[in-house]
Coordinates of C-alpha atoms in Angstrom, one line a residue:
M1286 CA 94.1 75.3 68.1
T1287 CA 91.5 73.7 66.3
E1288 CA 89.1 71.0 67.5
A1289 CA 90.8 68.4 65.5
T1290 CA 94.1 69.0 66.8
R1291 CA 92.8 68.9 70.2
A1292 CA 91.5 65.5 69.7
V1293 CA 94.8 64.2 68.6
H1294 CA 96.8 66.7 71.1
P1295 CA 94.7 67.2 74.3
L1296 CA 96.1 69.9 76.2
P1297 CA 97.1 68.5 79.9
G1298 CA 94.4 69.4 82.3
S1299 CA 96.4 69.0 85.3
V1300 CA 99.9 69.7 86.9
H1301 CA 100.5 66.1 87.6
E1302 CA 100.2 65.3 83.8
V1303 CA 102.8 67.7 82.9
L1304 CA 105.3 67.2 85.6
F1305 CA 105.0 63.4 85.7
A1306 CA 104.6 62.7 82.1
P1307 CA 107.2 59.9 81.0
A1308 CA 109.3 62.1 78.9
T1309 CA 109.2 65.4 81.1
R1310 CA 112.2 66.9 82.5
G1311 CA 112.4 69.4 84.9
V1312 CA 114.0 71.2 88.2
L1313 CA 112.3 72.9 91.2
I1314 CA 114.2 76.5 90.8
A1315 CA 112.2 78.4 93.7
A1316 CA 110.2 77.7 96.9
S1317 CA 109.0 80.2 99.4
R1318 CA 107.6 80.1 102.9
D1319 CA 105.6 83.6 102.6
P1320 CA 101.8 83.5 103.4
D1321 CA 101.6 83.3 99.5
A1322 CA 104.0 80.6 99.0
K1323 CA 104.7 78.9 95.6
L1324 CA 106.6 76.4 93.8
T1325 CA 108.0 77.3 90.7
F1326 CA 109.6 74.7 88.5
V1327 CA 111.4 74.9 85.0
V1328 CA 110.2 71.9 82.9
T1329 CA 111.0 70.7 79.5
P1330 CA 107.7 68.9 78.6
A1331 CA 107.0 66.0 76.4
A1332 CA 107.0 66.4 72.8
N1333 CA 104.1 67.7 71.5
T1334 CA 102.4 68.8 74.9
Y1335 CA 101.7 72.2 73.4
P1336 CA 101.5 71.4 69.4
T1337 CA 100.9 75.2 68.6
G1338 CA 102.8 76.6 71.8
P1339 CA 106.1 76.8 72.9
T1340 CA 108.8 74.1 71.7
G1341 CA 111.2 74.6 74.7
A1342 CA 111.2 74.9 78.2
V1343 CA 108.3 76.4 80.2
A1344 CA 107.9 77.5 84.0
I1345 CA 105.2 76.2 86.2
K1346 CA 104.1 78.3 89.3
I1347 CA 102.1 76.2 91.6
P1348 CA 100.4 77.7 94.6
A1349 CA 100.9 76.5 98.0
T1350 CA 97.8 78.4 99.6
P1351 CA 94.9 80.1 98.8
A1352 CA 96.5 83.4 99.1
A1353 CA 99.2 82.2 96.6
A1354 CA 96.4 81.2 94.0
A1355 CA 94.8 84.8 94.3
A1356 CA 98.7 85.9 93.4
I1357 CA 98.8 83.5 90.4
R1358 CA 95.6 84.9 89.1
R1359 CA 96.9 88.3 89.3
E1360 CA 99.9 87.5 87.3
T1361 CA 97.7 85.4 84.5
T1362 CA 95.7 88.5 84.1
M1363 CA 99.1 90.7 83.6
L1364 CA 100.8 88.3 81.2
I1365 CA 97.7 88.0 79.2
Q1366 CA 97.5 91.9 78.8
L1367 CA 101.2 92.1 78.5
R1368 CA 100.8 89.6 75.2
D1369 CA 98.4 92.1 73.9
S1370 CA 100.4 95.1 74.2
R1371 CA 103.0 96.8 71.7
L1372 CA 106.3 96.2 73.5
G1373 CA 108.5 96.3 70.5
S1374 CA 112.0 94.7 71.1
I1375 CA 111.6 94.0 74.8
A1376 CA 108.5 91.7 74.2
G1377 CA 111.0 88.8 74.3
T1378 CA 112.1 89.8 78.0
I1379 CA 108.7 89.0 79.1
P1380 CA 107.0 85.5 80.1
Q1381 CA 104.3 84.5 77.3
Y1382 CA 101.3 83.1 79.3
V1383 CA 100.7 79.4 78.0
E1384 CA 97.8 78.0 79.8
T1385 CA 96.5 77.3 83.4
L1386 CA 96.9 74.0 84.7
D1387 CA 94.9 72.4 87.8
S1388 CA 96.6 72.1 91.0
G1389 CA 94.5 70.2 93.7
G1390 CA 91.5 72.9 92.7
L1391 CA 93.9 76.0 92.7
P1392 CA 95.3 77.5 89.4
A1393 CA 99.0 76.7 88.5
L1394 CA 100.5 79.1 85.6
V1395 CA 102.5 78.0 82.9
S1396 CA 104.6 80.5 80.9
T1397 CA 107.3 80.4 78.7
A1398 CA 110.7 80.1 80.6
L1399 CA 113.3 82.7 79.8
P1400 CA 117.0 82.5 79.7
G1401 CA 119.4 84.1 81.9
T1402 CA 120.5 84.2 85.6
P1403 CA 119.1 86.1 88.1
M1404 CA 120.6 89.4 89.2
S1405 CA 120.4 88.3 92.5
V1406 CA 123.2 85.7 92.1
P1407 CA 126.0 87.9 91.2
Y1408 CA 124.8 90.2 93.8
H1409 CA 125.5 88.3 96.6
R1410 CA 129.2 87.0 95.4
W1411 CA 131.8 88.4 97.6
L1412 CA 132.1 91.9 97.3
H1413 CA 129.9 92.1 94.2
T1414 CA 128.3 95.3 95.9
G1415 CA 131.6 96.8 96.9
R1416 CA 132.7 97.2 93.7
S1417 CA 131.5 100.3 91.8
R1418 CA 131.8 99.2 88.4
L1419 CA 129.8 96.2 88.8
V1420 CA 127.4 98.0 91.0
A1421 CA 127.1 100.8 88.3
A1422 CA 126.7 98.2 85.7
D1423 CA 123.6 96.6 87.7
F1424 CA 121.7 100.1 88.0
A1425 CA 122.3 100.5 84.3
L1426 CA 120.7 97.4 83.1
A1427 CA 118.0 97.8 85.5
G1428 CA 117.2 101.6 84.6
G1429 CA 118.1 100.8 80.9
W1430 CA 115.4 98.0 80.7
L1431 CA 112.8 100.1 82.7
R1432 CA 113.2 103.3 80.4
R1433 CA 112.6 101.3 77.4
F1434 CA 109.6 99.4 79.1
Q1435 CA 107.8 102.6 80.3
T1436 CA 108.4 104.4 77.0
A1437 CA 106.6 101.5 75.3
T1438 CA 103.6 101.7 77.7
A1439 CA 103.2 105.3 78.1
G1440 CA 99.8 106.5 78.3
E1441 CA 97.8 109.8 79.3
P1442 CA 99.6 111.8 82.1
A1443 CA 97.9 112.2 85.4
P1444 CA 98.3 113.9 88.7
I1445 CA 100.8 112.0 91.0
T1446 CA 98.8 110.9 93.9
W1447 CA 101.0 107.9 94.8
A1448 CA 102.0 109.4 98.2
G1449 CA 98.5 110.2 99.1
Q1450 CA 97.3 106.7 98.4
V1451 CA 100.1 104.9 100.1
S1452 CA 99.3 107.1 103.1
A1453 CA 95.7 105.7 103.2
Q1454 CA 97.3 101.9 102.8
L1455 CA 99.5 102.4 105.8
R1456 CA 96.6 103.7 107.8
D1457 CA 94.3 100.6 107.0
R1458 CA 97.1 98.2 107.5
W1459 CA 99.1 99.7 110.6
H1460 CA 96.5 101.7 112.4
A1461 CA 97.9 100.8 115.7
H1462 CA 101.5 100.8 114.9
P1463 CA 103.5 103.3 117.3
H1464 CA 105.4 104.5 114.3
L1465 CA 102.4 105.3 111.9
E1466 CA 101.9 108.6 112.7
A1467 CA 105.6 109.5 112.1
A1468 CA 105.9 107.8 109.1
L1469 CA 102.4 109.7 107.8
I1470 CA 104.3 112.8 108.6
R1471 CA 107.2 112.0 106.0
L1472 CA 104.4 111.0 103.3
A1473 CA 102.7 114.0 103.7
A1474 CA 106.0 116.0 103.2
A1475 CA 106.5 113.7 100.0
D1476 CA 102.9 114.4 98.7
R1477 CA 103.4 118.3 99.0
Q1478 CA 106.3 117.9 96.7
L1479 CA 104.9 115.3 94.2
S1480 CA 101.4 115.9 94.0
G1481 CA 101.8 119.4 92.1
H1482 CA 103.1 117.4 89.2
A1483 CA 101.6 115.0 86.6
V1484 CA 103.6 112.0 84.6
A1485 CA 102.4 109.6 81.9
Q1486 CA 100.9 106.3 83.3
T1487 CA 102.7 103.3 82.5
V1488 CA 102.4 99.4 83.1
V1489 CA 104.0 98.8 86.5
H1490 CA 105.6 95.5 87.3
G1491 CA 104.8 96.2 91.1
D1492 CA 108.1 94.2 92.4
Y1493 CA 110.8 95.4 90.1
W1494 CA 113.7 94.3 92.3
F1495 CA 117.2 92.3 91.2
G1496 CA 116.0 89.1 92.2
N1497 CA 113.4 89.2 89.3
L1498 CA 115.6 90.5 86.7
L1499 CA 117.4 88.1 84.5
V1500 CA 120.6 88.9 82.8
A1501 CA 122.4 87.1 80.1
D1502 CA 125.2 88.5 77.9
D1503 CA 125.4 91.5 79.8
A1504 CA 121.8 92.6 78.9
I1505 CA 118.5 91.7 80.6
S1506 CA 117.1 88.8 79.2
G1507 CA 114.0 88.4 81.2
V1508 CA 111.6 90.4 83.8
I1509 CA 109.7 87.6 85.9
D1510 CA 107.1 87.8 88.7
W1511 CA 104.3 89.9 87.5
E1512 CA 101.7 89.0 90.0
G1513 CA 102.0 92.8 91.6
G1514 CA 101.6 94.5 88.2
T1515 CA 99.0 97.0 87.1
R1516 CA 98.0 97.8 83.7
S1517 CA 98.3 101.4 84.2
G1518 CA 99.9 103.3 87.2
C1519 CA 102.6 105.6 88.4
P1520 CA 106.1 104.8 86.9
L1521 CA 108.1 105.9 90.0
R1522 CA 106.9 102.7 91.9
D1523 CA 109.2 100.5 89.8
L1524 CA 112.1 103.0 89.5
I1525 CA 112.2 103.3 93.4
R1526 CA 111.6 99.6 94.1
F1527 CA 114.8 98.6 92.6
A1528 CA 116.9 101.2 94.3
L1529 CA 115.5 100.4 97.5
S1530 CA 116.0 96.9 97.2
Y1531 CA 119.5 97.0 95.9
C1532 CA 120.4 99.0 99.2
L1533 CA 118.4 97.0 101.6
Y1534 CA 120.8 93.8 101.3
L1535 CA 124.1 95.4 101.3
D1536 CA 124.8 94.2 104.7
R1537 CA 123.5 90.6 104.2
H1538 CA 127.0 89.1 104.1
T1539 CA 128.3 91.2 107.5
R1540 CA 128.2 90.1 111.0
P1541 CA 125.7 92.2 113.3
G1542 CA 127.7 95.2 114.4
H1543 CA 130.4 95.0 111.8
R1544 CA 131.5 97.6 109.3
V1545 CA 130.5 96.9 105.7
L1546 CA 133.4 96.3 103.5
R1547 CA 134.0 99.2 101.1
H1548 CA 131.2 101.3 102.2
R1549 CA 132.7 103.8 104.8
G1550 CA 130.0 104.7 107.5
L1551 CA 127.9 101.4 106.6
R1552 CA 127.7 99.0 109.4
H1553 CA 125.0 96.0 109.9
V1554 CA 123.2 97.7 112.7
G1555 CA 119.2 97.2 112.9
F1556 CA 116.9 96.8 110.0
G1557 CA 118.1 98.2 106.4
P1558 CA 120.8 100.3 107.3
G1559 CA 121.9 100.1 103.7
I1560 CA 118.7 102.2 102.5
S1561 CA 119.7 105.0 105.1
Y1562 CA 122.9 104.6 103.8
G1563 CA 121.9 104.9 100.2
L1564 CA 119.7 107.6 100.3
L1565 CA 121.5 110.1 103.0
S1566 CA 125.4 109.3 103.1
R1567 CA 127.9 110.4 101.1
G1568 CA 130.1 107.9 99.0
W1569 CA 130.2 106.2 95.4
L1570 CA 127.2 104.0 96.1
P1571 CA 124.6 106.6 97.6
D1572 CA 126.1 108.9 94.6
L1573 CA 125.0 106.1 92.0
V1574 CA 121.7 105.6 93.9
R1575 CA 120.9 109.0 93.9
E1576 CA 121.9 109.9 90.1
Y1577 CA 120.0 106.6 88.9
L1578 CA 116.8 107.9 90.7
R1579 CA 117.4 111.8 89.1
D1580 CA 118.0 110.1 85.6
G1581 CA 115.0 108.0 85.9
L1582 CA 113.0 111.2 87.1
R1583 CA 114.2 113.3 84.2
T1584 CA 113.4 110.5 81.5
L1585 CA 109.9 110.5 82.7
G1586 CA 109.9 114.4 82.3
L1587 CA 109.9 115.3 86.2
P1588 CA 112.2 117.2 88.2
A1589 CA 115.2 115.5 89.5
E1590 CA 115.1 117.0 92.9
L1591 CA 112.0 114.8 93.5
W1592 CA 113.9 111.8 94.1
Y1593 CA 113.9 111.7 97.8
S1594 CA 110.3 112.6 98.1
A1595 CA 109.7 109.4 95.7
A1596 CA 112.1 107.2 97.8
L1597 CA 110.0 108.0 101.1
T1598 CA 106.9 107.2 99.1
G1599 CA 108.4 103.8 97.8
L1600 CA 109.4 102.9 101.4
G1601 CA 105.5 103.5 102.5
E1602 CA 104.7 101.3 99.5
I1603 CA 106.6 98.1 101.0
A1604 CA 105.5 98.8 104.5
A1605 CA 101.8 98.7 103.1
L1606 CA 102.1 96.1 100.5
A1607 CA 104.7 93.5 101.7
N1608 CA 103.3 90.2 102.3
S1609 CA 104.9 89.5 105.7
D1610 CA 104.1 91.4 108.6
E1611 CA 107.5 91.5 109.8
F1612 CA 109.1 92.6 106.7
G1613 CA 106.3 95.5 106.2
G1614 CA 106.4 96.6 110.0
S1615 CA 110.4 97.0 109.6
H1616 CA 110.0 99.3 106.7
L1617 CA 107.5 101.4 108.4
T1618 CA 109.9 102.0 111.0
L1619 CA 112.5 102.8 108.9
L1620 CA 110.6 105.5 107.1
A1621 CA 109.4 106.9 110.3
G1622 CA 113.0 107.5 111.3
L1623 CA 114.4 109.1 108.4
P1624 CA 114.0 113.0 107.9
P1625 CA 111.2 114.3 106.0
W1626 CA 113.6 116.0 103.7
P1627 CA 117.4 115.1 102.8
P1628 CA 120.0 117.2 104.7
T1629 CA 121.0 118.8 101.0
T1630 CA 117.5 119.9 100.1
Q1631 CA 118.6 123.4 99.7
Q1632 CA 121.4 122.4 97.6
E1633 CA 119.5 120.3 95.2
Q1634 CA 119.5 121.8 91.8
G1635 CA 117.9 119.1 89.6

């Protein structure tokens, strides 16, 4: 934008100037209570607010805490880096950075608003996760977008050190946890399997779960919330995160102690029984989960039988990086209770 244009149409400098402009229309779409809590508005700003920028709605993410401000700075950096990447046809599925506003001395992120409904909305509809056709479609959408994204951002191959890195992160965060040693034994087994292989480094979203995927017209129309992203990292991280998150909430609408409908052997008992079910049990959903992971590994040029070691490492990463101690600690305990290898390891053929 030229200085002359700025003089006629100065960009707003604060959140207040955008949200409370006379012609602005918007809605609060998300508010969290996490340590890095944020408020997210989708806003149609007044005409000429961005004379050389977006003409439609924008998303404004406002931090409620200093920790949230740090997360917004990380996401801002990622969106700027992604804007300069060659993403081809999927570029339109990633929010475009617009500007940073002041919110009481903390940065608020403005980005383009993307169309679509979060995959979490149909996920929580009655018996959505009990229907194999619908679940298979969710995995196909998530896996298909991820393959295209990883192909577009693939760089040089590097040895897979992910499990070793997660072990170090767990030691730092959970050094006094009673289940730490058991968890580290599982990660050591995973590292022995993974570390002998190399994989092309890619851009990593870092929180690739179904709540961050927008769907429209039976396609992924947007992938949001890039604050956990990195410009170059292990692509297994996003592959695993989607599968684990999808399994985690299978029992959400089932009363404690009761059987989860249409999933034989799965009951709402303890934390995350759906993860153990998805990784270790027999049935149509565990079959879908494991085939999704195997397909993702094959696409990355890795042996399909590494799926379980990668899943253990993904559990450890959630335990290490979760912004809630309760959530992270529960994943650590879950990891410690899983076998170091799946019961069918000897029969895995890849």
